[in-house]
Every structure is written in C-alpha cells, then in structure tokens.
mmCIF file of C-alpha atoms in Angstrom:
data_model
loop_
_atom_site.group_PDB
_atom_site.id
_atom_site.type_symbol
_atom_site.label_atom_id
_atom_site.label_comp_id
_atom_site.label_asym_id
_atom_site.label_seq_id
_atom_site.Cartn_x
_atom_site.Cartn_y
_atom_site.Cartn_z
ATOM 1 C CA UNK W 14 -42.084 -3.387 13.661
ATOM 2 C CA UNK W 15 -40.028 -0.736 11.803
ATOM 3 C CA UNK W 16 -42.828 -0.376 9.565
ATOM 4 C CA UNK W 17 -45.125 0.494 12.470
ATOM 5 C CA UNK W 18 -42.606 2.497 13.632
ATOM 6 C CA UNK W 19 -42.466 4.130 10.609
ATOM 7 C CA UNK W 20 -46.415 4.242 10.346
ATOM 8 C CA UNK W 21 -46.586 6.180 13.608
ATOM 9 C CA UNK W 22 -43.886 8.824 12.584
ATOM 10 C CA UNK W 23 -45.582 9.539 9.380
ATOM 11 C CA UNK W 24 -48.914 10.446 11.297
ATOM 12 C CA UNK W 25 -47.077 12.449 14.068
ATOM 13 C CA UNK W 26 -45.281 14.284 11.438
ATOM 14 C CA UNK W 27 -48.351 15.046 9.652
ATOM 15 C CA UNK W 28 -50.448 15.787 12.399
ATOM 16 C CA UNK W 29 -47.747 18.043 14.283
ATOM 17 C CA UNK W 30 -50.335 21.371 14.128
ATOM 18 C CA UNK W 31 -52.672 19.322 16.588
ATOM 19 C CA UNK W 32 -50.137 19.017 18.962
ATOM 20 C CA UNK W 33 -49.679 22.551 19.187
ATOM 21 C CA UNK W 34 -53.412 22.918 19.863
ATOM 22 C CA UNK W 35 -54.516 23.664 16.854
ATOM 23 C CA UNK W 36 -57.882 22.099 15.808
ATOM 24 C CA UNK W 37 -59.352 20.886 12.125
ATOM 25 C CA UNK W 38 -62.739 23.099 11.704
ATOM 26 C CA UNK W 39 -64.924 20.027 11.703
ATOM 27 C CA UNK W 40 -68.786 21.257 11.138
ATOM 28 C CA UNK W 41 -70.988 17.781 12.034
ATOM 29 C CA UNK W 42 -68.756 17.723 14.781
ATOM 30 C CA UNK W 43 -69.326 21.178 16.102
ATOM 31 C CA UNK W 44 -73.063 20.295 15.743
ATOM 32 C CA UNK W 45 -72.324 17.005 17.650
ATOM 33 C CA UNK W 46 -71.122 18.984 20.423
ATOM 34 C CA UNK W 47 -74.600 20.552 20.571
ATOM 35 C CA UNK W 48 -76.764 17.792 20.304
ATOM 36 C CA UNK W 49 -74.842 15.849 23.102
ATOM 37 C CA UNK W 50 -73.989 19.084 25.360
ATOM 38 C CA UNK W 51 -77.488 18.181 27.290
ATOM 39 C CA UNK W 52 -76.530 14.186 27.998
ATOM 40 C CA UNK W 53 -72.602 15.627 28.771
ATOM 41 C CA UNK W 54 -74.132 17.727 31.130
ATOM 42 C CA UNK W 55 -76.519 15.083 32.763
ATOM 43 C CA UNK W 56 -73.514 12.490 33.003
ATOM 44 C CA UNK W 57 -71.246 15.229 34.459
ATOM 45 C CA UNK W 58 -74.150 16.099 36.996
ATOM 46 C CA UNK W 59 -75.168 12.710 38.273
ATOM 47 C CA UNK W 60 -72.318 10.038 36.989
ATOM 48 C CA UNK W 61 -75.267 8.120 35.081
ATOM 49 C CA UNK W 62 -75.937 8.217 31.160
ATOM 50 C CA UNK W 63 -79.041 9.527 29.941
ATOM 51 C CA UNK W 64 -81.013 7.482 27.361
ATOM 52 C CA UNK W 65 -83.175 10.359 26.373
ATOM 53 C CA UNK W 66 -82.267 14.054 25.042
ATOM 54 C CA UNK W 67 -84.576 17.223 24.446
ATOM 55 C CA UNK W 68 -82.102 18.862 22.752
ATOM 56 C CA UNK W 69 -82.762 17.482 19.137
ATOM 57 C CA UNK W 70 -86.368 17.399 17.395
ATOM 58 C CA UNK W 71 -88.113 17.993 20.329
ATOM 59 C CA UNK W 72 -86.788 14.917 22.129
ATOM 60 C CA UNK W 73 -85.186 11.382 21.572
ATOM 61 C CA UNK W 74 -83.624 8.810 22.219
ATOM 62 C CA UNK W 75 -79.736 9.252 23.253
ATOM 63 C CA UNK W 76 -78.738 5.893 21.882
ATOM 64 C CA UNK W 77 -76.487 7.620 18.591
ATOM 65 C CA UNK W 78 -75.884 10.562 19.904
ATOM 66 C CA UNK W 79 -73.590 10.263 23.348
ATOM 67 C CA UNK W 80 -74.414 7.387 25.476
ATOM 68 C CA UNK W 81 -71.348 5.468 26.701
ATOM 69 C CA UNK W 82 -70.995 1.745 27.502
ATOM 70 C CA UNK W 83 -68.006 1.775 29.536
ATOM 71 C CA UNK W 84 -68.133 -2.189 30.325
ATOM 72 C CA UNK W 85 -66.918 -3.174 26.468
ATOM 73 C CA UNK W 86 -63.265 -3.955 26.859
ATOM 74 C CA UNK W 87 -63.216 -3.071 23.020
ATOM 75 C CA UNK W 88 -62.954 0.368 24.234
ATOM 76 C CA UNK W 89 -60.209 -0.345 25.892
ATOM 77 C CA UNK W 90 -58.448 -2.089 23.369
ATOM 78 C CA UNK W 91 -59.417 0.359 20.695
ATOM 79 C CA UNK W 92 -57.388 2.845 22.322
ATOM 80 C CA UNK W 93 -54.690 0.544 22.782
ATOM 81 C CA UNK W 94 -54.492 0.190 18.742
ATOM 82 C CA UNK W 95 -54.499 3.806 18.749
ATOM 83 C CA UNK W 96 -52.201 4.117 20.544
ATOM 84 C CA UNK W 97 -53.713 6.802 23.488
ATOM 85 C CA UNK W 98 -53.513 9.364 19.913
ATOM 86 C CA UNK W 99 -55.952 12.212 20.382
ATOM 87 C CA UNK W 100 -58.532 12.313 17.246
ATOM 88 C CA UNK W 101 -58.101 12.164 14.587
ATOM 89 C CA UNK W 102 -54.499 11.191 14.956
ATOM 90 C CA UNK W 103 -55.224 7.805 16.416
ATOM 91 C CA UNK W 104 -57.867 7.310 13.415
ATOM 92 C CA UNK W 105 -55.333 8.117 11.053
ATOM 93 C CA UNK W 106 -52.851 5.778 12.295
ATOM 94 C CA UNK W 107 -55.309 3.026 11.910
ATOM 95 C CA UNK W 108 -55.539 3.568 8.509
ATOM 96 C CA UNK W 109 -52.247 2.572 7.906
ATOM 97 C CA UNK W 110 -51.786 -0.342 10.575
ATOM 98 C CA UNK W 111 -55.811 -2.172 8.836
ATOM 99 C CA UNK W 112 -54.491 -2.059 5.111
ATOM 100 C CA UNK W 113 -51.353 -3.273 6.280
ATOM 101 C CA UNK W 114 -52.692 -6.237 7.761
ATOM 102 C CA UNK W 115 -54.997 -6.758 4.642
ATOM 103 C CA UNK W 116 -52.039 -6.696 2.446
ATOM 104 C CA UNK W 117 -50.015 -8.917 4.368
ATOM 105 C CA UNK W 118 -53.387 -11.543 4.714
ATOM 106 C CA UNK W 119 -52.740 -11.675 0.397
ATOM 107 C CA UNK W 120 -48.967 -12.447 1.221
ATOM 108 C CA UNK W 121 -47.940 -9.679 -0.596
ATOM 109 C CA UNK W 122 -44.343 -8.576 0.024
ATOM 110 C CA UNK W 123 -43.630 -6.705 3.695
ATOM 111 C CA UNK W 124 -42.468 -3.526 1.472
ATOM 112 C CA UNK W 125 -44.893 -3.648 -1.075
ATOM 113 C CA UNK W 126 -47.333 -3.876 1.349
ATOM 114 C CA UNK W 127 -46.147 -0.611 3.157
ATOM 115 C CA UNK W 128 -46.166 1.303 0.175
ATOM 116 C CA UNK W 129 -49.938 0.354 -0.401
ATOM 117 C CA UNK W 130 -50.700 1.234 3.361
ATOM 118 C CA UNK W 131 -49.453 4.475 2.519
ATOM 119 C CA UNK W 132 -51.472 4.866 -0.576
ATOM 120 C CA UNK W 133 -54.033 4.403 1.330
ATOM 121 C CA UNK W 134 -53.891 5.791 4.700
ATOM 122 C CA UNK W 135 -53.098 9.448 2.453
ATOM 123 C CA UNK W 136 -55.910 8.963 0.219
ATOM 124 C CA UNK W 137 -57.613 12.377 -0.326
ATOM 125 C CA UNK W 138 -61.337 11.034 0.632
ATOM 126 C CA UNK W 139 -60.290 9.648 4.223
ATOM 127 C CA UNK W 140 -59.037 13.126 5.447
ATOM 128 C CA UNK W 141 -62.084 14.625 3.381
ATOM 129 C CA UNK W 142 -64.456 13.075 6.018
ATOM 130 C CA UNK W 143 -62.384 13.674 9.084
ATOM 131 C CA UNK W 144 -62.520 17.913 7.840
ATOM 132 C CA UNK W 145 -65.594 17.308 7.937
ATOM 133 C CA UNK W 146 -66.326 16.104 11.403
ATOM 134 C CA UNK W 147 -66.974 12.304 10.121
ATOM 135 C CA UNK W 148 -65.313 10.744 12.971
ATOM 136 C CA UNK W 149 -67.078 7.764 13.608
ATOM 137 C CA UNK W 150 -67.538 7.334 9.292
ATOM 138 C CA UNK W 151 -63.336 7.302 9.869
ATOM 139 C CA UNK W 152 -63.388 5.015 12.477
ATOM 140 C CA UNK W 153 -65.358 2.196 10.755
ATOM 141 C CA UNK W 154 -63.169 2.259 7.702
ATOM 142 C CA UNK W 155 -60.473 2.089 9.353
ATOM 143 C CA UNK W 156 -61.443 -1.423 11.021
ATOM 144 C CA UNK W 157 -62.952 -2.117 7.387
ATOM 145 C CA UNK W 158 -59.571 -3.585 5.863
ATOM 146 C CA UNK W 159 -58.255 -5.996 8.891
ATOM 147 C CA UNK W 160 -61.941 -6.944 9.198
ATOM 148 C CA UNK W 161 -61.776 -8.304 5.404
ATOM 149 C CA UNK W 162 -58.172 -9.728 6.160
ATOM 150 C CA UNK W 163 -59.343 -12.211 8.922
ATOM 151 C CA UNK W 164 -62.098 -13.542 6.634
ATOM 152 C CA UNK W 165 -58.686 -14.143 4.081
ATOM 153 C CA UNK W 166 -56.822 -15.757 7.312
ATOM 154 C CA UNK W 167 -59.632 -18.230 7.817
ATOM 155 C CA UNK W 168 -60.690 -19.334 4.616
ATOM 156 C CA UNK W 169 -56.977 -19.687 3.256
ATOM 157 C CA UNK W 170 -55.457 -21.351 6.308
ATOM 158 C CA UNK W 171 -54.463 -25.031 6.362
ATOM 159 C CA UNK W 172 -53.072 -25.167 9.871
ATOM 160 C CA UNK W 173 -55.053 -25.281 12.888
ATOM 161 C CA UNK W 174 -53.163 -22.035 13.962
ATOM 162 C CA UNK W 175 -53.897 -19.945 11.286
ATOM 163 C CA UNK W 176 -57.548 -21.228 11.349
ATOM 164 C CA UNK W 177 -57.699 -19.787 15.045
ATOM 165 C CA UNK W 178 -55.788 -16.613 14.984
ATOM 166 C CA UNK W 179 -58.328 -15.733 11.625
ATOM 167 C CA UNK W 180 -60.938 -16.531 13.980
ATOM 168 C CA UNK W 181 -59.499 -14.589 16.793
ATOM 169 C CA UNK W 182 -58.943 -11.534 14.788
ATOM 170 C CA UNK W 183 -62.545 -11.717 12.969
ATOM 171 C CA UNK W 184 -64.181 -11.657 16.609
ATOM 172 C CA UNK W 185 -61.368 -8.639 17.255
ATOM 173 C CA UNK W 186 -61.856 -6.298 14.503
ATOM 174 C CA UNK W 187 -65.395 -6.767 13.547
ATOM 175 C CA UNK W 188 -65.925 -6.285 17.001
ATOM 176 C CA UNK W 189 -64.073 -2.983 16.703
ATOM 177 C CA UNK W 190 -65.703 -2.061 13.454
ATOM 178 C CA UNK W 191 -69.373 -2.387 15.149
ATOM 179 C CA UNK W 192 -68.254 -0.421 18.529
ATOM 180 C CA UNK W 193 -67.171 2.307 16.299
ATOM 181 C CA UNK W 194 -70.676 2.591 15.364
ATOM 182 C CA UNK W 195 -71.588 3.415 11.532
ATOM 183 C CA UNK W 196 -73.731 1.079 10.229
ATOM 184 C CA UNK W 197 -73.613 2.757 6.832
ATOM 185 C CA UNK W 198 -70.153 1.701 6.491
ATOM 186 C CA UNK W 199 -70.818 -1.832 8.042
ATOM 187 C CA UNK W 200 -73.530 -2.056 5.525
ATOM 188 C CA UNK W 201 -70.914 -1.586 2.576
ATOM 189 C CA UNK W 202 -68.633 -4.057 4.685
ATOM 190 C CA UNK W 203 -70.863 -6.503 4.467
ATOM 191 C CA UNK W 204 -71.226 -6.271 0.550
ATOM 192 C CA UNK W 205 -67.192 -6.735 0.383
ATOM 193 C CA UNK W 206 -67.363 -9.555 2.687
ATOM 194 C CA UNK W 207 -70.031 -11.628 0.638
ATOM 195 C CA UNK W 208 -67.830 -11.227 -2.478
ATOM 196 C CA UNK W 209 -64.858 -13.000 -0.646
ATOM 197 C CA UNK W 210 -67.530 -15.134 0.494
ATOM 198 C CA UNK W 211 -68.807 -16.462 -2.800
ATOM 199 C CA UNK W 212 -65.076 -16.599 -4.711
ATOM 200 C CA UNK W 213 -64.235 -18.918 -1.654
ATOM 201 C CA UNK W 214 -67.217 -21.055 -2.313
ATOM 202 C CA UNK W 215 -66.269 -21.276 -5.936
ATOM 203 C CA UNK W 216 -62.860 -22.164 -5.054
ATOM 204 C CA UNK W 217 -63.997 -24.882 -2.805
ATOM 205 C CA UNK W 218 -66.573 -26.095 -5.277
ATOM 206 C CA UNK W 219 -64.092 -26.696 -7.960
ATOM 207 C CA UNK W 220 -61.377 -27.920 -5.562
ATOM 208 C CA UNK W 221 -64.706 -30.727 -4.162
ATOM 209 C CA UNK W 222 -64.181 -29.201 -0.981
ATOM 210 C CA UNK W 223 -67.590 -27.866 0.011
ATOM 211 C CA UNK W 224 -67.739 -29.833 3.509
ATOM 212 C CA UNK W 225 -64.288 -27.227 4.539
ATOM 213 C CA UNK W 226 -65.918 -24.487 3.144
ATOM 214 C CA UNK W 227 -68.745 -24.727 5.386
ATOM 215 C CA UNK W 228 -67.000 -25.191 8.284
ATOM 216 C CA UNK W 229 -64.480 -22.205 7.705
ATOM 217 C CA UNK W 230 -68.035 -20.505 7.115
ATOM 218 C CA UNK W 231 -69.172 -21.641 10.250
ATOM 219 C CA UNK W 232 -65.842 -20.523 12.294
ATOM 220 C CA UNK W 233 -66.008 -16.580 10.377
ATOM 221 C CA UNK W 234 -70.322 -16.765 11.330
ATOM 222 C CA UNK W 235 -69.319 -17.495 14.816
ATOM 223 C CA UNK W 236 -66.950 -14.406 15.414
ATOM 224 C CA UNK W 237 -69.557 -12.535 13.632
ATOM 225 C CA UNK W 238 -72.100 -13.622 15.992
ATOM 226 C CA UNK W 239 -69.765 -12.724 18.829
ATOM 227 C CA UNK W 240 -68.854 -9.210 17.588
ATOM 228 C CA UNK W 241 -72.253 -8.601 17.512
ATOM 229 C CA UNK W 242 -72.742 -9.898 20.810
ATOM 230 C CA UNK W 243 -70.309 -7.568 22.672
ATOM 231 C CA UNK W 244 -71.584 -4.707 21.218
ATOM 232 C CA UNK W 245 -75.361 -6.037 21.675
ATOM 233 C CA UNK W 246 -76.282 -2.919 24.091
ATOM 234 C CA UNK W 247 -76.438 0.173 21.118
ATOM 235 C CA UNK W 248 -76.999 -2.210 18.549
ATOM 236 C CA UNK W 249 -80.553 -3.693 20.147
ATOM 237 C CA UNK W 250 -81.566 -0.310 21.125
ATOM 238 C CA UNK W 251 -80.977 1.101 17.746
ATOM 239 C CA UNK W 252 -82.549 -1.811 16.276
ATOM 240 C CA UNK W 253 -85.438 -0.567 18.484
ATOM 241 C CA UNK W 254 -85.499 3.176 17.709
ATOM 242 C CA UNK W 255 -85.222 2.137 13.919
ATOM 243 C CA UNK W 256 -89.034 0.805 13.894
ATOM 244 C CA UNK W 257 -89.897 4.347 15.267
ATOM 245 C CA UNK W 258 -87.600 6.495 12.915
ATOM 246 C CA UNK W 259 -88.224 7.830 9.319
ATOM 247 C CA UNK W 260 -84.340 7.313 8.862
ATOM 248 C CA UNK W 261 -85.179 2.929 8.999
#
C-alpha cells in the first residue's frame, strides 16, 4: 500500500501542469477529435451511438473511431484502477501499478520490485506515444504487464487459491487490455504470452507433468475466452469491417 501510495504521488507530482489546465499538444488526438466530432454530435443530439460516420473517407463504419458500449462493467472498473485520473494521468499510473504486479508474480523483492515499476512507468517511449496522442496504444501496454503476470500466477501455483485468483486476474486484465482496444499491441501480447507458454511446457515436460500443464492451459484459455467474450461487441464488428478494409 505505501508503494501505491507512493506510485500515485509520483504521477500527481509529475503531472501537476494538467491540473492547472494545461494540455500535452497531442496531434492523432487532435485529429481524433475530428473524425469523431460527427458521432459526438449525433450521440449528444439523440442519446443513441451512431455506427456509421461521413466524416472520414467518404463514409464508414464508427466501430474504431467513437462508439461507446456503456454495458461492459470493465469500463467501470477501468476507471476504478485509474483511479477517476483524467488522461493521461490515470494511464500513467497504470504503468506503474501492471509492472508492479508482474514483478511481484516472479517473487521478486517488494522494493526491488518498485524500483523496476519506476524504471518502467518513466521510460522515455511510453510518454513518447502519449505526446503524441497514442492514448489507446498507452492504454493496452499498460494492461500488457499484469496480463503476462496472471499467466505466471496460474502456471506456477500449487494451491487451489493461487490457481483461482491467476484465473481471476487473467479474465480481469486481459479483459481490460482488449476493452482498451489496440489490437496491434494485443498482437505483440500474444507473442510474449506464447513464450511463457512454451518455457512452461518445457518445464512440465521435464518435470513428467504434461497432464497439469494442460489443465493450467485449459484454466488461462478459459479467461481468454471470457475476456474476449465481454468485449465481443467491437471486437465482432471489427472482425467484420476487417474483410472490407485494405488495413486487414
């Protein structure tokens, strides 16, 4: 807790110019802000979302520009994490709070593992992207590091309890990861993940425990499967648009 604590004062301190309304000069999303000012304007109007916009190439669909899906309690619970911070603040704390909980998954010393969090949270390319208006890029890293931690939880827990909180926190922050909505960056998560993946089955190979390793498997698949799940509505219709887009 002091290390939260600590986590949160760091990013307040740094980010003290925002709270006296001054603004980072973020380009992509200045240009957000006029791709989406049509669908704003249409949900301001009528209280529905629009799944269609003229305002880019002569018309398309909404689905990665602005529409909202207000029924996933992820959202909810993502701003929870962030603790209500305007962006980027709340992104920024993230940073810190994922690699701390990756670090701790390798049971690497509490103050060890704060110094790392630091090292990372401050690293030159993750503010690089949020000047540049990569919000949602910032968001999905940030949910990158816990993500990779509950795969650690499950595969290296020999109680029943750790086994379920792994489980619990690969359906949380995968979940998280895909609501934030950069499948660029899941697509590198992925590659991370199947590493673990295959130095676990080695480990479990040599150790003639393949039958545990496929279960564990099983248990991380199913939160998977479930992360997905709550986050089904963008993902489907993307998957749909994709067919129809140059960009694949």
């Amino acid at each position: 807790f002091l290390h939260i604590f600590l986590f949160l004062c760091i990013t307040l301190i740094y980010c003290y110019p925002i709270f006296e309304g001054k603004k980072i000069n973020q380009s992509d999303y200045k240009q957000f802000l006029g791709m989406s000012k049509e669908i704003v304007d249409f949900r301001s109007d009528t209280g529905e979302e629009a799944l269609w916009t003229n305002s880019m190439f002569g018309g398309m669909p909404a689905y990665q520009i602005s529409v909202r899906h207000p029924n996933n309690i992820l959202l909810k619970i993502d701003r929870l994490l962030q603790l209500y911070l305007p962006r980027p603040i709340g992104i920024i704390f993230l940073y810190f709070i994922g690699f701390y909980i990756l670090l701790l998954s390798l049971r690497i010393d509490t103050k060890l593992s704060f110094l790392g969090s630091l090292a990372f949270g401050l690293s030159s390319y993750l503010f690089i992207i949020l000047e540049a208006g990569h919000n949602t890029k910032a968001h999905s890293i940030a949910y990158m590091a816990p993500s990779i931690a509950s795969m650690i939880l499950i595969f290296t827990g020999n109680t029943k309890n750790s086994r379920i909180i792994g489980f619990l926190l690969a359906f949380l922050f995968l979940g998280l990861h895909l609501r934030a909505n950069h499948l660029q960056i899941t697509y590198y998560l992925l590659f991370i993940l199947l590493a673990f993946w295959i130095n676990y089955l080695y480990i479990f190979y040599t150790n003639n425990n393949i039958i545990k390793f496929f279960k564990k498997t099983v248990l991380f698949c199913v939160a998977g499967v479930l992360a997905i799940l709550i986050n089904i509505g963008n993902i489907w219709s993307t998957y749909e648009y994709s067919k129809y887009s140059v960009r694949g």
